[in-house]
Coordinates of C-alpha atoms in Angstrom, one line a residue:
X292 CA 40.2 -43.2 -42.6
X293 CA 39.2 -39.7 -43.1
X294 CA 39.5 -39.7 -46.5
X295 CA 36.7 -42.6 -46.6
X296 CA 34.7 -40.6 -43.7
X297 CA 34.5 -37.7 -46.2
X298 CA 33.4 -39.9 -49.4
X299 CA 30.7 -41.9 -47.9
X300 CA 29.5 -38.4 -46.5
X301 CA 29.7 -37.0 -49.8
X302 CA 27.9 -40.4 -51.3
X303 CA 24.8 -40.5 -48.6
X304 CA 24.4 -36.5 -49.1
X305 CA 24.2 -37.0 -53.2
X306 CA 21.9 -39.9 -52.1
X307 CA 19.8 -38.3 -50.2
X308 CA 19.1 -35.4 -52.8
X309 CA 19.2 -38.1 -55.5
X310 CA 16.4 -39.6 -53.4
X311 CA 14.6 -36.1 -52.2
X312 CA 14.7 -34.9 -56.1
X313 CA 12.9 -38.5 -57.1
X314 CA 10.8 -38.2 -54.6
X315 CA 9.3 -34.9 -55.3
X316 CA 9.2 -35.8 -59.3
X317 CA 7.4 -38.7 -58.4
X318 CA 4.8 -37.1 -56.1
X319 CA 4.3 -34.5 -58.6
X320 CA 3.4 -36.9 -61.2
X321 CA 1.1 -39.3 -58.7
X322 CA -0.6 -35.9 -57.7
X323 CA -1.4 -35.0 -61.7
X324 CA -2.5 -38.4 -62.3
X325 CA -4.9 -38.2 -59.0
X326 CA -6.0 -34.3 -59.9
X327 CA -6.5 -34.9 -63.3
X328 CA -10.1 -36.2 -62.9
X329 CA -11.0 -33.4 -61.0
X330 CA -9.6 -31.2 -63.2
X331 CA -11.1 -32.2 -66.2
X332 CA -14.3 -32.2 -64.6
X333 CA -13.9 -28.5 -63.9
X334 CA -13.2 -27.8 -67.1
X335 CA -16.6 -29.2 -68.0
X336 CA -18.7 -27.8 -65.8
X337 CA -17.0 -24.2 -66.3
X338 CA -18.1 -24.5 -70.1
X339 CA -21.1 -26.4 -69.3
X340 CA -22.9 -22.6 -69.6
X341 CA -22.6 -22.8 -73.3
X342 CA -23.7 -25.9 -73.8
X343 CA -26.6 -26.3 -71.3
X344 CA -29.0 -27.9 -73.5
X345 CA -27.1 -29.9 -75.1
X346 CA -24.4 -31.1 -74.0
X347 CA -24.4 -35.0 -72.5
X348 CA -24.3 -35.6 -68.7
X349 CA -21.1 -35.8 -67.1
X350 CA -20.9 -38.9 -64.7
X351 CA -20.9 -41.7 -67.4
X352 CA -16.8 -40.5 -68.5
X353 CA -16.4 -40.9 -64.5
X354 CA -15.3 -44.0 -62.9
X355 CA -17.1 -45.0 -59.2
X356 CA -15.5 -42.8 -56.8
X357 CA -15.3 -39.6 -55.1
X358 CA -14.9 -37.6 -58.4
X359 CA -17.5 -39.8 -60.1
X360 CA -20.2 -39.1 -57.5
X361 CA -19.3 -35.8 -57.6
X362 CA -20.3 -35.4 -61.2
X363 CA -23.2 -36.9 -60.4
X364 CA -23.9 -34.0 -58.1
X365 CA -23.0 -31.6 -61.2
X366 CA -25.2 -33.6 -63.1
X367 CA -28.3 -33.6 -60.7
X368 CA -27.8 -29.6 -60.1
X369 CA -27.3 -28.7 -63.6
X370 CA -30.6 -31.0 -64.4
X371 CA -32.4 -28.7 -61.7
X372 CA -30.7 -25.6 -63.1
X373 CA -31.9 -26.6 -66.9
X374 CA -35.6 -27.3 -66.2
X375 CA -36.0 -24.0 -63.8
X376 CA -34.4 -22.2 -66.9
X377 CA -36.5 -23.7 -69.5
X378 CA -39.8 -23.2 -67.6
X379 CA -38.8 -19.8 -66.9
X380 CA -38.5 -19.3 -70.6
X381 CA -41.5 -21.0 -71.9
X382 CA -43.5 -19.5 -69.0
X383 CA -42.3 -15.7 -70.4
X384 CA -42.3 -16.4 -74.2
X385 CA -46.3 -18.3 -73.8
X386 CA -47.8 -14.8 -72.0
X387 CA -46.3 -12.6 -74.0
X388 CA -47.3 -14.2 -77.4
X389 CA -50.9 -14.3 -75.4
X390 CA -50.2 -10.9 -74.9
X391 CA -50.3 -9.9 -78.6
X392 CA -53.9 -10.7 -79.6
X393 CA -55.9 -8.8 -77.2
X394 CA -53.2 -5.9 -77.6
X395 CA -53.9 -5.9 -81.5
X396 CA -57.5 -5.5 -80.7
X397 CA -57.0 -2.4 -78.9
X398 CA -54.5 -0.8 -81.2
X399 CA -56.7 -1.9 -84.3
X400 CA -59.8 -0.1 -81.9
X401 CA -57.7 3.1 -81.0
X402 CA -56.7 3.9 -84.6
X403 CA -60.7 3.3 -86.0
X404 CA -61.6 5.9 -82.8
X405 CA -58.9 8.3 -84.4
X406 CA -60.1 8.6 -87.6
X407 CA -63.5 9.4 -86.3
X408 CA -64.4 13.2 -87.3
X409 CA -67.0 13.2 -84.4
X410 CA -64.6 12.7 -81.8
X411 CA -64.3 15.9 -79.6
X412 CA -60.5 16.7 -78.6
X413 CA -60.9 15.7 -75.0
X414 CA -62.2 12.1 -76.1
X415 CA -59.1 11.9 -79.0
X416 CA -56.6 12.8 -76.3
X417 CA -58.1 10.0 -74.4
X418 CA -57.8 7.8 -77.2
X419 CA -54.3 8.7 -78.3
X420 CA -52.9 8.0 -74.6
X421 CA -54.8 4.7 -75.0
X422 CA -52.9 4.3 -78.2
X423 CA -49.6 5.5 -77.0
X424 CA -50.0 2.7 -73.9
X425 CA -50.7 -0.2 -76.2
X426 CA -47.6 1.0 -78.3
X427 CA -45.1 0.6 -75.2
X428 CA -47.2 -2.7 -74.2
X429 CA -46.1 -4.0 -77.9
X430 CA -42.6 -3.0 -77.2
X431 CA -42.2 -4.8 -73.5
X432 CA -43.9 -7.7 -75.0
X433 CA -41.4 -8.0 -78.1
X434 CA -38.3 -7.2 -75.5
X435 CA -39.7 -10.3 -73.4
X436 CA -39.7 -12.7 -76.0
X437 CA -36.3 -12.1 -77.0
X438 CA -35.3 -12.1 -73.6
X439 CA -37.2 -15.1 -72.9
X440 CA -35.4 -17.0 -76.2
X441 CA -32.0 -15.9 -75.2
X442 CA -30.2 -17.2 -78.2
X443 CA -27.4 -15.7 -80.0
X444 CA -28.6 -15.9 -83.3
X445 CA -32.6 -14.9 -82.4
X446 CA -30.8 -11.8 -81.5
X447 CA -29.1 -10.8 -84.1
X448 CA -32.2 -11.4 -86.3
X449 CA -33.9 -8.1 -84.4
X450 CA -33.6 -5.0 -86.9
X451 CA -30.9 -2.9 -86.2
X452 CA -30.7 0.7 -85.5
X453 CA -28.8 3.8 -85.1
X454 CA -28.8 5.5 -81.6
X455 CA -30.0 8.9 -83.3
X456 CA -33.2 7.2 -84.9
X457 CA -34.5 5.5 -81.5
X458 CA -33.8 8.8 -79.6
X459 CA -35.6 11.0 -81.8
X460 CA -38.5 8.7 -82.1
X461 CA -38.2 8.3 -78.3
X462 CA -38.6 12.4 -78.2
X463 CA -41.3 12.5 -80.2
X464 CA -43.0 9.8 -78.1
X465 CA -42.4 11.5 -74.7
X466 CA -42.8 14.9 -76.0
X467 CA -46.2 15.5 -75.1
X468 CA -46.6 13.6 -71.7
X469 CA -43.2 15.3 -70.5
X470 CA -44.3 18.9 -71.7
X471 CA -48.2 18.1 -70.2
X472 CA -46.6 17.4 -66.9
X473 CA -45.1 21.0 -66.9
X474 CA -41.2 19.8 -67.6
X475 CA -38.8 21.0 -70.1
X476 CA -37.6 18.2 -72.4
X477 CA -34.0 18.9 -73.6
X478 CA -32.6 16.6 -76.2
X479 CA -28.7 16.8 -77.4
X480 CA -28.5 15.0 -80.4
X481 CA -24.3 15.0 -79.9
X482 CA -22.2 12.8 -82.3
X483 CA -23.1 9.3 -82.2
X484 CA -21.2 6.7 -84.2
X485 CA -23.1 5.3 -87.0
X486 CA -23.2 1.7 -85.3
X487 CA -26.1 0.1 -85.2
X488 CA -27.8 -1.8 -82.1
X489 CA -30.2 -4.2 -82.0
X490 CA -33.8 -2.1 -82.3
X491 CA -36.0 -4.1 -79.7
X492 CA -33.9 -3.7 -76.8
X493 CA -32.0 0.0 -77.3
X494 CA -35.7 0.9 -77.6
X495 CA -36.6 -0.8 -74.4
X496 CA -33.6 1.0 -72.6
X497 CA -33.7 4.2 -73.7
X498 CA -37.3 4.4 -73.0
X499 CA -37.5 2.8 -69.9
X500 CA -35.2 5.3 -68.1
X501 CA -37.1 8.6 -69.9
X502 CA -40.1 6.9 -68.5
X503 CA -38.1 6.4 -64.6
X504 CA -37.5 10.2 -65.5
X505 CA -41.1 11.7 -66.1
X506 CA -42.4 9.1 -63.2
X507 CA -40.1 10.7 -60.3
X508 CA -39.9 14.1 -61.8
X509 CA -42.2 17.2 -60.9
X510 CA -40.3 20.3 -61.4
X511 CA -37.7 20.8 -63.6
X512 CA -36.4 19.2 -66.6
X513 CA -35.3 16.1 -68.2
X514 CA -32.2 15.8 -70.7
X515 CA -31.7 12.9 -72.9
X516 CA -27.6 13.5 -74.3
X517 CA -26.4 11.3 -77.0
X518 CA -22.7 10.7 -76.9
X519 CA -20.6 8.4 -79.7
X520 CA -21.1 4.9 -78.3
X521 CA -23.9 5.7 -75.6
X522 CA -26.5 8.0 -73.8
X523 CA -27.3 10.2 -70.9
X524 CA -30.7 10.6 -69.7
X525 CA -31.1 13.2 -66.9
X526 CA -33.4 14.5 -64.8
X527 CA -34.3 17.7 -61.7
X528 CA -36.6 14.6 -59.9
X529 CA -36.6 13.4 -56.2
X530 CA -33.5 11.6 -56.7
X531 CA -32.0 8.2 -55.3
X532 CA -30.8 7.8 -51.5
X533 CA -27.2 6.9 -51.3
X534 CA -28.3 3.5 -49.8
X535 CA -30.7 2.5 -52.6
X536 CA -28.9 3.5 -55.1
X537 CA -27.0 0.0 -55.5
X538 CA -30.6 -1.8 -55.2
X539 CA -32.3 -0.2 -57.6
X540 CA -31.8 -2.4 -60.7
X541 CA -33.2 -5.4 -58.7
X542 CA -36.8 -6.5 -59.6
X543 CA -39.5 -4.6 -57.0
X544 CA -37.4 -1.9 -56.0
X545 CA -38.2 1.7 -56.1
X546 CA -37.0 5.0 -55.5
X547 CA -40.4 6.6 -53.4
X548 CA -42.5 4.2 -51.7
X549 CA -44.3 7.0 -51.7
X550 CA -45.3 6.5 -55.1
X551 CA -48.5 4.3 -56.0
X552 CA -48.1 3.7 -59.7
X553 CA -45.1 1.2 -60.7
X554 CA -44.0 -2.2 -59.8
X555 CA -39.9 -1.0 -59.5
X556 CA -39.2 -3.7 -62.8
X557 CA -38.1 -0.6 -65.4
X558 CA -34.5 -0.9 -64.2
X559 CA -34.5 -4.2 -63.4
X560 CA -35.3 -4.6 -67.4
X561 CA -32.8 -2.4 -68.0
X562 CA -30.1 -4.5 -66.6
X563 CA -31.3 -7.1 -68.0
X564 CA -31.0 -6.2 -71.2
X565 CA -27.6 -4.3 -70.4
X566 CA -26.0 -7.5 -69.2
X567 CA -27.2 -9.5 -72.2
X568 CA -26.2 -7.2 -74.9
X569 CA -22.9 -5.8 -73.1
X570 CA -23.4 -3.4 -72.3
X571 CA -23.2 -0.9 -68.8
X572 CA -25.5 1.0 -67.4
X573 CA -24.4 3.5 -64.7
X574 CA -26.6 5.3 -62.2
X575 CA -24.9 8.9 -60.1
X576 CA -26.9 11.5 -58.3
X577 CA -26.8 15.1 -59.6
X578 CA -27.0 18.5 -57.7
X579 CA -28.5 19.7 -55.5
X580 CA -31.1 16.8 -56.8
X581 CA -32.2 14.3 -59.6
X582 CA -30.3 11.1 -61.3
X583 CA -28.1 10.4 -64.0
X584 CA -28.1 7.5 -66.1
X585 CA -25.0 6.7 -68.8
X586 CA -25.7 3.4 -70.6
X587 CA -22.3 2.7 -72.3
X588 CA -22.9 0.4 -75.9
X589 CA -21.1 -2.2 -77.2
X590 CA -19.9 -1.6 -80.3
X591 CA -19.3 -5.1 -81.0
X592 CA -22.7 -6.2 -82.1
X593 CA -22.9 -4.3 -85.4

């Protein structure tokens, strides 16, 4: 009798983890079968970046259910997401090709003025800071369109450059408004790699932090330092409070309200521009006072 107690223990124990062990294996594969919807439709919408305007909506490959009107949702949002996007674009491309007309007028005006023999040195000085405006007007207007277009392939049909050609032509530009405003410009020309980056928007970067430099600094000096895959631009200025410091790359921000002139976009450009291309832009504070800026390049897009 024992001997049978023991065995049909033995049996309802096996049985048990016979059935536990089915159990489980069949709940796993009823939970994949319910999850796979789900999942798939994750994996859609996680690529859906790179194939926003084109790619087809996503609720007709779902049945009428929970998951189905939950692509819908997707669908609807990504819709919203598409047109704000697309307006955005057309709406930044339209004024800055609007943009160029009236700005060739004044560059076409400013280089007849120039080459005007009567023109007394106060009025040429005049002229050539009305030339050198329209020049960086050109520039942010070309940056915005390729921002604006945001393809791969529009960008890499920019002109490429070296980092020692746009700093020197940068130091050549900001020579004379730096020295006029009693600063000392110091450029190290370093080591840089011989990669080249795409022209319109190192330009943009590069000039847009000299130009954050002269704008907040009033004594001292300001040091543009090439390094192999990036730059440092420096300067003795008012500095960036601790507390702002993480801010200031959003759009409207800037470091004085004291300040009149400037909207606070510069650096908010300069992200921009970072983030599209790959590259990193990092802001410190030096001592006792001033900023430092180290935009890091990609390499990659040679």
């Amino acid at each position: 009798f024992e001997e049978r107690e023991r065995v049909l223990f033995a049996v309802v124990v096996v049985g048990f983890v016979l059935a536990l062990a089915l159990a489980v294996f069949l709940g796993w594969i009823l939970a994949r079968r319910v999850m796979a919807p789900v999942v798939r439709l994750a994996r859609q919408v996680r690529h859906r970046d790179q194939l926003l305007g084109l790619a087809p909506p996503l609720a007709p490959d779902y049945a009428a259910d929970e998951v189905g009107e939950l692509a819908v949702a997707f669908d609807a949002t990504l819709g919203r997401l598409r047109d704000t996007l697309t307006r955005e674009r057309l709406f930044t491309s339209d004024v800055s090709h609007e943009l160029r007309t009236p700005l060739m007028v004044l560059a076409s005006s400013c280089e007849l003025l120039l080459e005007n023999p009567a023109l007394d040195p106060r009025s040429r000085s005049q002229v050539e800071r009305i030339s050198r405006a329209c020049e960086e007007m050109r520039e942010l207007v070309q940056t915005f369109l390729m921002l604006a277009r945001a393809q791969h392939e529009d960008a890499s049909m920019s002109p490429k450059v070296t980092l020692t050609t746009v700093a020197e032509g940068l130091i050549s530009l900001w020579r004379g408004p730096i020295e006029a405003k009693g600063l000392t410009l110091i450029y190290d020309p370093g080591q840089p790699l011989d990669t080249r980056y795409n022209a319109t928007f190192l330009h943009a970067v590069m000039g847009n932090l000299l130009r954050n430099a002269l704008h907040y600094t009033d004594t001292g000096f300001i040091r543009l330092s090439l390094e192999p895959t990036g730059f440092v631009v420096e300067d003795s200025g008012v500095g960036i409070p601790e507390e702002k410091r993480q801010a200031m790359f959003q759009p409207f921000v800037r470091g004085s309200e004291k300040r009149g002139e400037g909207l606070g976009l510069g650096l908010s450009l300069v992200q921009r521009i970072c983030d599209s291309q790959g590259w990193r832009v990092t802001l410190t504070t030096m001592e006792p006072n001033g900023c430092r800026f180290h935009v890091e390049l990609n390499p990659v897009d040679v």
